[in-house]
Coordinates of C-alpha atoms and ligand atoms in Angstrom, one line a residue:
X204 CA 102.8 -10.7 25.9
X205 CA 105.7 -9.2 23.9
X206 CA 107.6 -8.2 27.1
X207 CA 107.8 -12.3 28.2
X208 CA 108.5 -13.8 24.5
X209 CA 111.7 -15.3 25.6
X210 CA 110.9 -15.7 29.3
X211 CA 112.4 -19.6 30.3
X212 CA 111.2 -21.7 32.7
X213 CA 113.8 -21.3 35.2
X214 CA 112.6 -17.6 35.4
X215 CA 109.5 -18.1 36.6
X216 CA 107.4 -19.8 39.5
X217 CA 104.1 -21.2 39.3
X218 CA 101.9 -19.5 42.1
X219 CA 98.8 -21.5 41.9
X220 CA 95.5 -20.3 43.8
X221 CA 95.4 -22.6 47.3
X222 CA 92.0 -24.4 46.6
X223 CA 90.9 -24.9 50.1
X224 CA 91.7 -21.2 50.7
X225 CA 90.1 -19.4 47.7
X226 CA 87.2 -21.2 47.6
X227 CA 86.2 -19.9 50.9
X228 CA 87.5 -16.4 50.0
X229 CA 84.8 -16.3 47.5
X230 CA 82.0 -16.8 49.9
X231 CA 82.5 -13.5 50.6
X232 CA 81.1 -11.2 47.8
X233 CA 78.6 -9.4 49.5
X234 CA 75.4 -11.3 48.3
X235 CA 72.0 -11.4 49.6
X236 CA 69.9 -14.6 49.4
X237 CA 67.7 -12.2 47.1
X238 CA 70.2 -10.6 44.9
X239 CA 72.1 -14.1 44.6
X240 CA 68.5 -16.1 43.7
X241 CA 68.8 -13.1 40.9
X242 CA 71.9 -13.9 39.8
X243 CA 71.1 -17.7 38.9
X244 CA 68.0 -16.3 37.1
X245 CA 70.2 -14.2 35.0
X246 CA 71.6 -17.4 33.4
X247 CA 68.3 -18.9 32.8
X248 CA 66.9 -15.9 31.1
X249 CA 70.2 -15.9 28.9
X250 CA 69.6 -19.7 28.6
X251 CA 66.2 -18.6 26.7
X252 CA 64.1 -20.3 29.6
X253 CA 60.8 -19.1 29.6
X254 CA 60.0 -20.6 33.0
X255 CA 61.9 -20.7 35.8
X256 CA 60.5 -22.4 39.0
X257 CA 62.1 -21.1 42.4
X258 CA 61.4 -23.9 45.2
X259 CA 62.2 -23.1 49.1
X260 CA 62.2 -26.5 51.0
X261 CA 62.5 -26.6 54.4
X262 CA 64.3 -29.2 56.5
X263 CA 65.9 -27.9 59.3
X264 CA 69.3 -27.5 59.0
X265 CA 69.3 -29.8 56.2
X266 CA 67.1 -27.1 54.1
X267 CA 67.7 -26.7 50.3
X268 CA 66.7 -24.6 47.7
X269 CA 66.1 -25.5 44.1
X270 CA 66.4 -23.2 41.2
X271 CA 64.7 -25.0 37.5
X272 CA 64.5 -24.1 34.2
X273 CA 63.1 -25.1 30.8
X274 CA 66.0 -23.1 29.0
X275 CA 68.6 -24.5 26.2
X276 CA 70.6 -26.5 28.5
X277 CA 74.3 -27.6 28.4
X278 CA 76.4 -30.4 27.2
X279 CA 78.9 -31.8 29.8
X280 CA 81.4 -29.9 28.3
X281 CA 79.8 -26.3 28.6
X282 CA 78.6 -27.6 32.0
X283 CA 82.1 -28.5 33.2
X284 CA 83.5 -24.8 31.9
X285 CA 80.5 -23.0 33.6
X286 CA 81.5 -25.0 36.9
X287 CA 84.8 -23.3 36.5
X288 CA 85.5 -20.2 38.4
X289 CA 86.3 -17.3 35.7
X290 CA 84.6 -19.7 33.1
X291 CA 84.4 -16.8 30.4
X292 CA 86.7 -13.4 29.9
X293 CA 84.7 -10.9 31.2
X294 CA 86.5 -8.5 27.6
X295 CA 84.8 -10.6 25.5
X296 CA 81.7 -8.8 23.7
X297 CA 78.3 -11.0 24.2
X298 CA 75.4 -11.2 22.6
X299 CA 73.4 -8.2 23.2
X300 CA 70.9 -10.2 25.3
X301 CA 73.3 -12.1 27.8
X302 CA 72.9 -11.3 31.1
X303 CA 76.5 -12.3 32.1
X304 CA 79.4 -10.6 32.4
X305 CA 81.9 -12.2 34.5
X306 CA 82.1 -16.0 33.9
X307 CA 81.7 -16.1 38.0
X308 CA 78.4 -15.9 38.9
X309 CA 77.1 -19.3 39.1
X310 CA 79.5 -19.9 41.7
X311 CA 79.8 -16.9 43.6
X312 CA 76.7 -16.6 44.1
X313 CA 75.8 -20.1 45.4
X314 CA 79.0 -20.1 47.6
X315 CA 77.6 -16.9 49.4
X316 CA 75.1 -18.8 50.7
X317 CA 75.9 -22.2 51.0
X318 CA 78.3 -25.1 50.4
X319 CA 77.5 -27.5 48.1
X320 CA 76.2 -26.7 44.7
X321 CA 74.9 -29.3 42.2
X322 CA 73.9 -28.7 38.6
X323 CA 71.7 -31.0 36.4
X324 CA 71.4 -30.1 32.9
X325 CA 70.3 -31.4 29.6
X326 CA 70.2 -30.2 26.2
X327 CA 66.6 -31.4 23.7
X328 CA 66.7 -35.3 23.2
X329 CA 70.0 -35.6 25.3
X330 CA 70.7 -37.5 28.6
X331 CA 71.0 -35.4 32.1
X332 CA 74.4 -34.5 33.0
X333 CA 75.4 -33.7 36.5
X334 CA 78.6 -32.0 38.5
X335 CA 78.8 -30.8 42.3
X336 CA 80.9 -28.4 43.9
X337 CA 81.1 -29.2 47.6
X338 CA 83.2 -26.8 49.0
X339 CA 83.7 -29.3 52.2
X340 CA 85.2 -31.9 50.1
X341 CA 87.3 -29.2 47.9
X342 CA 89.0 -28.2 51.4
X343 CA 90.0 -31.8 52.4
X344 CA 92.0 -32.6 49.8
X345 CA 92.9 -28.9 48.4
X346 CA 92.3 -29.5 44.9
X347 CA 89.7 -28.6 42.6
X348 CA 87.8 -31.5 42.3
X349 CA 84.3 -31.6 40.6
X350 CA 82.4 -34.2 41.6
X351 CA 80.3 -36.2 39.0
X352 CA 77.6 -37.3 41.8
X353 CA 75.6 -34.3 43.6
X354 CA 72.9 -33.8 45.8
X355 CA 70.0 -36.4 46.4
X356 CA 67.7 -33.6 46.6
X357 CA 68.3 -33.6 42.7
X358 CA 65.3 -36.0 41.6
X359 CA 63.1 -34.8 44.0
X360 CA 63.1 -31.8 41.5
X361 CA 63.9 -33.7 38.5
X362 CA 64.3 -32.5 35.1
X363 CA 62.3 -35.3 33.7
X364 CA 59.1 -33.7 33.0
X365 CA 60.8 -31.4 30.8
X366 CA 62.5 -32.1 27.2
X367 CA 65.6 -29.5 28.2
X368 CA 66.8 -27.3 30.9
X369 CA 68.9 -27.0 34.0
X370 CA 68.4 -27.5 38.1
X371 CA 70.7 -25.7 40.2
X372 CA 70.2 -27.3 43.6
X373 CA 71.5 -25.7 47.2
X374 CA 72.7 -27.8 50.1
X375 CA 74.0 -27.1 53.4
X376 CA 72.8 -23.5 53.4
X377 CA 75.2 -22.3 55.9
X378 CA 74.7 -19.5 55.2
X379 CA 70.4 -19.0 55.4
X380 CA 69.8 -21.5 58.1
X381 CA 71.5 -22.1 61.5
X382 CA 73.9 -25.6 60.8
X383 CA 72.2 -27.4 64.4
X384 CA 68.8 -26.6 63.4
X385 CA 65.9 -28.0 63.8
X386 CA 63.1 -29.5 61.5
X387 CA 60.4 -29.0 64.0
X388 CA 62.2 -25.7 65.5
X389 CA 59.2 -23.0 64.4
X390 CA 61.1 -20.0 65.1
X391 CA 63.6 -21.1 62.3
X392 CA 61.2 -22.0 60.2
X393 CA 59.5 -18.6 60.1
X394 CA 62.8 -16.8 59.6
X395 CA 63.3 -19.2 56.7
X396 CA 59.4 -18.4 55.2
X397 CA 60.3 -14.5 55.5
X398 CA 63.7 -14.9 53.9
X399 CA 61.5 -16.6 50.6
X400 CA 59.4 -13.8 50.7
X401 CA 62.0 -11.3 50.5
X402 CA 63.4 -13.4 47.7
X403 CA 60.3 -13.6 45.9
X404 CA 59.6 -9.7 45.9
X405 CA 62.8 -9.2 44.9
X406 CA 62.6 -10.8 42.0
X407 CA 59.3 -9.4 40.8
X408 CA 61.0 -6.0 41.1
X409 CA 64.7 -6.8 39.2
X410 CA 62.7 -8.4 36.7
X411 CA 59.6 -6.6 36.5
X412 CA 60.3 -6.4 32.4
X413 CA 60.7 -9.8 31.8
X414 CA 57.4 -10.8 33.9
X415 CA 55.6 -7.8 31.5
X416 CA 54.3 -7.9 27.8
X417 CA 53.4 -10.6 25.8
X418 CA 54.9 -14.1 26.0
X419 CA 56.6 -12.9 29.5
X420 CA 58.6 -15.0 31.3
X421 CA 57.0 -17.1 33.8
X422 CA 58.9 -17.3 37.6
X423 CA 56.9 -19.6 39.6
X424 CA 58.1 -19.3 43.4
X425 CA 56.9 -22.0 45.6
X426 CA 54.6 -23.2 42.8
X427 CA 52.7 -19.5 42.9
X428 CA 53.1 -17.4 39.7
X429 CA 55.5 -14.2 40.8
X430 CA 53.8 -11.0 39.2
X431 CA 55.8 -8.0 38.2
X432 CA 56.6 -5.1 40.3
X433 CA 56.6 -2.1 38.2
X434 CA 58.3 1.0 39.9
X435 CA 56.6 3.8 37.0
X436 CA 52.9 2.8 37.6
X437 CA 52.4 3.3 34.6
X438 CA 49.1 2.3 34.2
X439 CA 47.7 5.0 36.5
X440 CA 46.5 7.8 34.5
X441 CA 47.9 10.1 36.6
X442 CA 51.3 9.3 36.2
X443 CA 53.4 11.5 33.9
X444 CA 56.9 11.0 32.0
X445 CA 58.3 13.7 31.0
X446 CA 60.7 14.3 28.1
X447 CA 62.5 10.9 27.1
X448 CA 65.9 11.7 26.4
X449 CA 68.8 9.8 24.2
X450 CA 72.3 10.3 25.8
X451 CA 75.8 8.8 23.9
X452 CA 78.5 7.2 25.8
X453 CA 81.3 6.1 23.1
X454 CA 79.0 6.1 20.3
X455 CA 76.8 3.5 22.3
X456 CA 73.0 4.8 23.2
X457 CA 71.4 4.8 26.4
X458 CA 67.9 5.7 27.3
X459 CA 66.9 8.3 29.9
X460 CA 63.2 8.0 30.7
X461 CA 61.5 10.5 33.7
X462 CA 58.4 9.7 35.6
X463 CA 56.4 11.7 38.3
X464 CA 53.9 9.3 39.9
X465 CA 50.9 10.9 41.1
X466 CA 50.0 12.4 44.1
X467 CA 48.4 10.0 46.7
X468 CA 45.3 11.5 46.9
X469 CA 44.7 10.2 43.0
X470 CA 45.9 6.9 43.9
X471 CA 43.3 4.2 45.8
X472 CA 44.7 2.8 49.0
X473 CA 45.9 -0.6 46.9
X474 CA 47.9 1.5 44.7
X475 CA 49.6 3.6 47.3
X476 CA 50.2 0.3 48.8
X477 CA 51.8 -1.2 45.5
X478 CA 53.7 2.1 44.8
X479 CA 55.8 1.8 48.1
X480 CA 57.5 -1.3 46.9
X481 CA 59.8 -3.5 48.8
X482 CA 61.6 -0.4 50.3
X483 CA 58.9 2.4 50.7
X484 CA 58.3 5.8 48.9
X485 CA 60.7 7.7 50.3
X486 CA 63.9 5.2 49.6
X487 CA 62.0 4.2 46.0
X488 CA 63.0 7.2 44.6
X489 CA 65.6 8.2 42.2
X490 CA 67.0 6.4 38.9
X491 CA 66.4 3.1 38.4
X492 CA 69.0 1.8 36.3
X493 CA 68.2 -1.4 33.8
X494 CA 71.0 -3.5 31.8
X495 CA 69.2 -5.3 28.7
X496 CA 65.8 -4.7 30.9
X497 CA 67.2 -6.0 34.3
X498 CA 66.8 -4.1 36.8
X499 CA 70.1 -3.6 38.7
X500 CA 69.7 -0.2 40.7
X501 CA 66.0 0.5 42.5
X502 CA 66.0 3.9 43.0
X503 CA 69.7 5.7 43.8
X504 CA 70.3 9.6 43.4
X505 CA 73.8 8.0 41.8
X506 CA 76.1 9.8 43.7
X507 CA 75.3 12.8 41.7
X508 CA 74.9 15.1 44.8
X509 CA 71.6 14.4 45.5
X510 CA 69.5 13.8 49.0
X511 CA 66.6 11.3 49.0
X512 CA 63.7 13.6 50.4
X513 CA 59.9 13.2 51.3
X514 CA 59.4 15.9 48.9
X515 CA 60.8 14.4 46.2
X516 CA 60.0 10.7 46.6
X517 CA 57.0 10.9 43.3
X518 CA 60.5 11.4 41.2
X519 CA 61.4 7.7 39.6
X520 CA 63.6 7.8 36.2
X521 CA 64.1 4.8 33.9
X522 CA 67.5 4.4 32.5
X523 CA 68.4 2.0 30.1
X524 CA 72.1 0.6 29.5
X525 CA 73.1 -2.1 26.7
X526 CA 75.2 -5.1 27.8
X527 CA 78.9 -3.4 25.9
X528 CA 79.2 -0.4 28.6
X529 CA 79.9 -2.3 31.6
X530 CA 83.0 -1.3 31.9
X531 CA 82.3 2.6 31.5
X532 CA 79.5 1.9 34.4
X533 CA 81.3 0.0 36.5
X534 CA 79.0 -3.0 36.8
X535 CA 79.6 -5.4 39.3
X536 CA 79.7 -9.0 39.6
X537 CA 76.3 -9.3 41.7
X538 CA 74.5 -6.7 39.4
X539 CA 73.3 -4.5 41.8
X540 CA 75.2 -1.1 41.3
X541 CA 76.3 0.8 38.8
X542 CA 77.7 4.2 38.4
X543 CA 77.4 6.7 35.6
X544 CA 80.2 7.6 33.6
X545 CA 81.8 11.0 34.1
X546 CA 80.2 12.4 30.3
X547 CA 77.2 12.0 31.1
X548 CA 76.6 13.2 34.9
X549 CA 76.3 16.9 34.0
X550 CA 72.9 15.8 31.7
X551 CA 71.6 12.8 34.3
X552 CA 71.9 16.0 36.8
X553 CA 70.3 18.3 34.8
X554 CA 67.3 15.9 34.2
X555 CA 67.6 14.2 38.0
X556 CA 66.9 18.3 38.7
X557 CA 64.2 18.9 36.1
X558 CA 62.4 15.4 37.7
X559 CA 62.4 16.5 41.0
X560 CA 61.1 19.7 40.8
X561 CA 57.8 18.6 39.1
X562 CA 58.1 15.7 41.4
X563 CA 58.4 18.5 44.7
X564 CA 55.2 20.9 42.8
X565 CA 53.0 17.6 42.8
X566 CA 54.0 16.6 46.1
X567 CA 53.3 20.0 47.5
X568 CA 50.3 21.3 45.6
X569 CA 48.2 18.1 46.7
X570 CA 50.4 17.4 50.2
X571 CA 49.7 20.1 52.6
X572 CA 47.2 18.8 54.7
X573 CA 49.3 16.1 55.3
X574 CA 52.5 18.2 56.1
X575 CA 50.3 21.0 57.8
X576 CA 50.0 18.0 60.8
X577 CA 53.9 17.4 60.7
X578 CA 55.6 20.2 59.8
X579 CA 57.9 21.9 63.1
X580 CA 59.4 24.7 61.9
X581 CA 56.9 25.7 59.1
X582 CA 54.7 28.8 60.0
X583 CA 51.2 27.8 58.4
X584 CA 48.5 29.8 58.2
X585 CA 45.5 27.3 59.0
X586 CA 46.2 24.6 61.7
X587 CA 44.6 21.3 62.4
X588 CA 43.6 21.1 65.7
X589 CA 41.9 17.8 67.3
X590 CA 40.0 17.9 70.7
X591 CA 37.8 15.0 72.6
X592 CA 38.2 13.3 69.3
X593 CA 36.7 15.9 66.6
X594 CA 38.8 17.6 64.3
X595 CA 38.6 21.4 63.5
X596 CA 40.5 24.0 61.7
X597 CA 41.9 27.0 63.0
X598 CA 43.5 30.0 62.1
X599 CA 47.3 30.6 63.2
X600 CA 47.0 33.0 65.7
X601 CA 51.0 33.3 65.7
X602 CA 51.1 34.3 61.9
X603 CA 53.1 37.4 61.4
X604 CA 50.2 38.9 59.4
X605 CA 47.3 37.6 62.2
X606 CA 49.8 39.6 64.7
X607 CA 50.2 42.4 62.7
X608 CA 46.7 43.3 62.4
X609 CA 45.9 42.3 65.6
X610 CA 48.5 44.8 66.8
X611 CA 47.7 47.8 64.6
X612 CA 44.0 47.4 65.7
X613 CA 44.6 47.3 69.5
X614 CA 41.9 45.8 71.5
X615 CA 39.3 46.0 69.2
X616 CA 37.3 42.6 68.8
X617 CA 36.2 42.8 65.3
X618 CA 39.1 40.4 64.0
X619 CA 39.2 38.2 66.4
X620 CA 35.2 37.6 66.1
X621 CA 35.4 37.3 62.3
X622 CA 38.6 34.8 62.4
X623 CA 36.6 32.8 64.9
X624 CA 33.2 33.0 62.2
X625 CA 35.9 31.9 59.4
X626 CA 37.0 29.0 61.8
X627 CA 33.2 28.1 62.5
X628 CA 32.0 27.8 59.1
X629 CA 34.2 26.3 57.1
X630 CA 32.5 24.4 54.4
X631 CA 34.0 21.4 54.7
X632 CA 31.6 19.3 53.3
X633 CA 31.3 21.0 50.2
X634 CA 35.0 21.2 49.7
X635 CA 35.2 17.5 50.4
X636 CA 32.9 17.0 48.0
X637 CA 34.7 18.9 45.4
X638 CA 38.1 17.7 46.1
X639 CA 37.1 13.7 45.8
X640 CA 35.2 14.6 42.2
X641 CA 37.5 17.0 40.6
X642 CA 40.8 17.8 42.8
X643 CA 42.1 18.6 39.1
X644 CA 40.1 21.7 39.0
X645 CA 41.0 23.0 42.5
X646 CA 43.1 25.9 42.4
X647 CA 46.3 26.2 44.1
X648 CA 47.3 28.8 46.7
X649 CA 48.1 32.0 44.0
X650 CA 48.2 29.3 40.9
X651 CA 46.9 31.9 38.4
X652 CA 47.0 35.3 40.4
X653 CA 49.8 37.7 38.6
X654 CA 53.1 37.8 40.7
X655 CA 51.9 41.0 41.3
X656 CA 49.1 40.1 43.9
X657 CA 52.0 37.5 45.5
X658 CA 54.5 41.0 45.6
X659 CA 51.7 42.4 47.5
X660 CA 51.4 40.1 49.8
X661 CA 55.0 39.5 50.0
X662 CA 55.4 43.2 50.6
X663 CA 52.8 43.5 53.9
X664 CA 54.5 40.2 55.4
X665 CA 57.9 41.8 54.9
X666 CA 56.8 44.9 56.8
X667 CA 55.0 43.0 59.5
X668 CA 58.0 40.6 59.9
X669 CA 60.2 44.1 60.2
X670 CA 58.1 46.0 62.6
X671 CA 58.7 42.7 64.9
X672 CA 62.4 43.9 65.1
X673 CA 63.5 40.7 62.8
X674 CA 66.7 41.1 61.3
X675 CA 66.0 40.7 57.2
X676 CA 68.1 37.3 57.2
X677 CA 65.8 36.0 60.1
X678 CA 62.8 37.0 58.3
X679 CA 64.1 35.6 54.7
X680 CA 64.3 32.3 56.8
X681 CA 60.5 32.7 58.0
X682 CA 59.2 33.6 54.4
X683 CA 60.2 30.9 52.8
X684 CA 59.2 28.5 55.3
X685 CA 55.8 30.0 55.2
X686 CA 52.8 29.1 52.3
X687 CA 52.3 30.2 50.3
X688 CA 56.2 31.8 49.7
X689 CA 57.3 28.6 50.2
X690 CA 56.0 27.6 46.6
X691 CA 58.6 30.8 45.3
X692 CA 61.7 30.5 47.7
X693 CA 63.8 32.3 44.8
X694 CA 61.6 34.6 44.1
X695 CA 61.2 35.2 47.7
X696 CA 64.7 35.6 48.9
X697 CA 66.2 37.8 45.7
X698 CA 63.4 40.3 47.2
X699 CA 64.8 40.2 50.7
X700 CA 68.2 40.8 49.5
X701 CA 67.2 43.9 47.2
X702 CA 65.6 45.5 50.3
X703 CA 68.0 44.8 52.3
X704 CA 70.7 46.8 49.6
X705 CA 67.8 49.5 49.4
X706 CA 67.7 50.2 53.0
X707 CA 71.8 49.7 53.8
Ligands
ATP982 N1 70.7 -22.1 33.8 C1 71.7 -22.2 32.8 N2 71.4 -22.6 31.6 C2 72.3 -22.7 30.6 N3 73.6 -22.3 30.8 C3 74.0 -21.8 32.0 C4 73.0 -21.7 33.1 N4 73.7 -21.3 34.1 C5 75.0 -21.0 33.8 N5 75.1 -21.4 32.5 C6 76.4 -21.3 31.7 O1 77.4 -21.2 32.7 C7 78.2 -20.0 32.4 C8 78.7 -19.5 33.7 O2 77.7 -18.9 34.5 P1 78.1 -17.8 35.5 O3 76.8 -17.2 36.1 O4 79.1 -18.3 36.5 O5 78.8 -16.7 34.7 P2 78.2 -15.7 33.5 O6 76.7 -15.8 33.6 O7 78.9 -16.0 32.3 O8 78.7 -14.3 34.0 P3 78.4 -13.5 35.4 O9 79.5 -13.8 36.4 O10 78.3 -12.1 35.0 O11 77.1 -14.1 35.9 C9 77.3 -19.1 31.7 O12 78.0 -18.2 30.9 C10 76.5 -20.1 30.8 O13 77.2 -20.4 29.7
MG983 MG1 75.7 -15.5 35.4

């Protein structure tokens, strides 16, 4: 401020924003209905609300949405300011459970999806108060005028029954529903009941932690009782975290916590079901990032050089932030990204790394039936095969080492009679049987054998792949896209380079 002390009048102009033009600017923020719903819900879980009642009313184009809650309430004065566009300094340090940053939500929010926004609120013992935005009105005549009357949808969801709280109500959803719309138009209708849905499973996932524990916090959507969505399922036995780490940015502590869900087959159908979430497995997977236990990122590599795979998709890791580093994570208005800061990306990839291998052993180990159906360039040993409806299993008859033999033992039958006997009798039953009671004590392909007995092996495929004529950087390629070498790809291709420097 120093620089402008003595500044006069005559040196300056006063630029004010154009109302009718920056009010429509800020309907453009990005939202979804679902991550906007969220945002109101941020206020009443700062406001102490311990229910909050989310209410989707349809009326054609004249639908409206109603967002309640029994929390502390505001005085006209406080309800005025949080009207206000930029009502608080996004510097300012909060109380370590506010949900807010940017003194813009409220608005922002509500303007992304419709155009006229009406708040009731009342503090314990105190009469209702009540201001409208109505972004109509603000662009006829240009100036920032609240109104003190809003929407009649108001007492339809009145405050009444309750002693204190607030009612955000949404009209002319512009925005959600087409303007010339029809009440008795089904197709509209339908589109509006999926949109709710979305909302509501949204909002079991972002705040899963709130809906969790004792005394939770109560979201009621459409009168039904939401139930949390909890990414770790961490009440499956199964499911393993791995070392919980402390990491410091500026003296402030964060909360690094890695899970590896199980593999599907120790999951019932239901839980798989559960597990898959709004977006599926394969795009669940990765860091979810929390601010004071809301969830703002569901599963993001972070932009720390990282692919979202099949294979890595049982790899979900819990980070937790306090409210004062927004500014080192770059948290936006809508709460719904956030990026690490540069000290720490070195450890969130070295534990991102640590995650996703277990994540790609437990995936493998218990997945290969699965991938031995899918796989195109993977050179398997057994295949599935599937003829007038009955499924068998047969040997590869392509597999370097089948060929090898086979070759080396020209025309006689004896192999080809005993792979056919090995095909015949699997006991399939038996291993059925084995696998549903104790799949923990199955052994994996060369679990406990001594790398030696793998070098063995590793040695005869080499030489089989070799006396095909392969080049050695063709047959690295085969190797380790064959079981079980896939399981030891390093392992596998340092050996392929020392023979190929032995025999230069
Ligand atoms: N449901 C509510 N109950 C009580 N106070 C509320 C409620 N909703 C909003 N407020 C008040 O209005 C203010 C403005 O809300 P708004 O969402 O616009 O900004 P914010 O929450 O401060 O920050 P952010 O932009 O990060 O959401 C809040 O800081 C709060 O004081
Ligand atoms: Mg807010």
């Amino acid at each position: 401020m120093a620089l402008y002390e003595n500044v006069t009048y005559d040196e300056y102009d006063i630029a004010e924003p154009k109302a009718d033009s920056l009010i429509h600017s800020i309907r453009s923020f990005g939202y979804e209905l679902s991550t906007a719903i969220a945002d109101l819900i941020d206020n009443s879980i700062t406001a102490k609300a311990k229910n909050v009642w989310v209410n989707f009313f349809w009326n054609g184009a004249a639908s409206w949405i109603a967002i309640k809650d029994d929390g502390i309430g505001m005085t006209q004065k406080e309800l005025i300011k949080a009207m206000t566009l930029g009502s608080k300094n996004p510097l300012l340090l909060r109380p370590a459970n506010d949900l807010g940053r940017f003194g813009l939500g409220l608005k922002t929010a509500t303007f992304s999806q419709c155009k006229q926004l009406t708040v009731g609120t009342k503090l314990k013992g105190e009469n209702l108060v009540v201001r409208c935005w109505d972004l109509d009105y603000v662009s006829d005549c240009r100036q920032w005028r609240l109104l003190k009357q809003g929407s009649n949808n108001l007492e339809k969801e009145a405050l009444e029954g309750l002693d204190q709280g607030t009612l955000v109500v949404w009209d002319k959803l512009d925005r959600v529903v087409d303007e010339e719309v029809k009440v008795d138009d089904d197709r509209a209708h339908g589109l509006f009941l999926e949109k709710a849905s979305i909302v509501k499973k949204h909002l079991a996932m972002v705040f899963h932690r709130f809906l969790e524990g004792p005394n939770p916090l109560k979201i009621w959507f459409n009168d039904k009782l939401v139930s949390p969505w909890n990414p770790f399922l961490i009440d499956l036995k199964a499911t393993e975290l791995l070392t919980v780490e402390p990491l410091f940015i500026n003296g402030k502590r964060i909360e690094v916590r890695p899970y590896v869900l199980p593999h599907h087959s120790k999951m019932s159908q239901e839980e798989h079901a559960y597990g898959a979430g709004t977006k599926g497995w394969n795009a669940h997977q990765g860091f979810y990032v929390y601010r004071n236990k809301r969830m703002l990122v569901a599963g993001d590599w972070l932009g720390l050089g990282f692919q979202k795979e099949e294979h890595y998709k049982l790899a979900r890791i819990q980070i937790d932030i306090p409210n004062n580093l927004d500014q080192e994570w770059s948290i936006d208005v809508k709460k719904s990204k956030a990026r690490p800061p540069q000290n720490i990306r070195q450890d969130l990839k070295r534990i991102a790394k640590l995650t996703r291998d277990r994540a790609s052993n437990i995936y493998r180990h218990r997945g290969k039936i699965v991938s031995r159906t899918s796989g195109a360039e993977f050179i398997y040993l057994w295949q599935q095969s599937a003829k007038h409806g009955k499924i068998s299993y047969k040997i590869n008859r392509e597999h370097p080492l089948v060929r090898e033999c086979n070759n080396s033992i020209k025309g006689n039958q004896t192999l080809e009679t005993l792979l056919k006997m090995l095909e015949e009798t699997i006991p399939i039953p038996m291993i059925l049987l084995n696998y549903s009671e104790q799949s923990d004590n199955i052994k994996g392909p060369f679990e406990d054998e001594p790398p030696k007995e793998l070098n063995a092996v590793l040695e005869n495929s080499l030489k089989a792949l070799l006396n095909q004529g392969l080049m050695i950087s063709d047959i690295k390629k085969r190797l380790i896209a064959m079981e079980p070498f896939d399981l030891y790809k390093e392992y596998v291709i340092a050996r392929c380079e020392e023979f190929e420097e032995e025999n230069k």
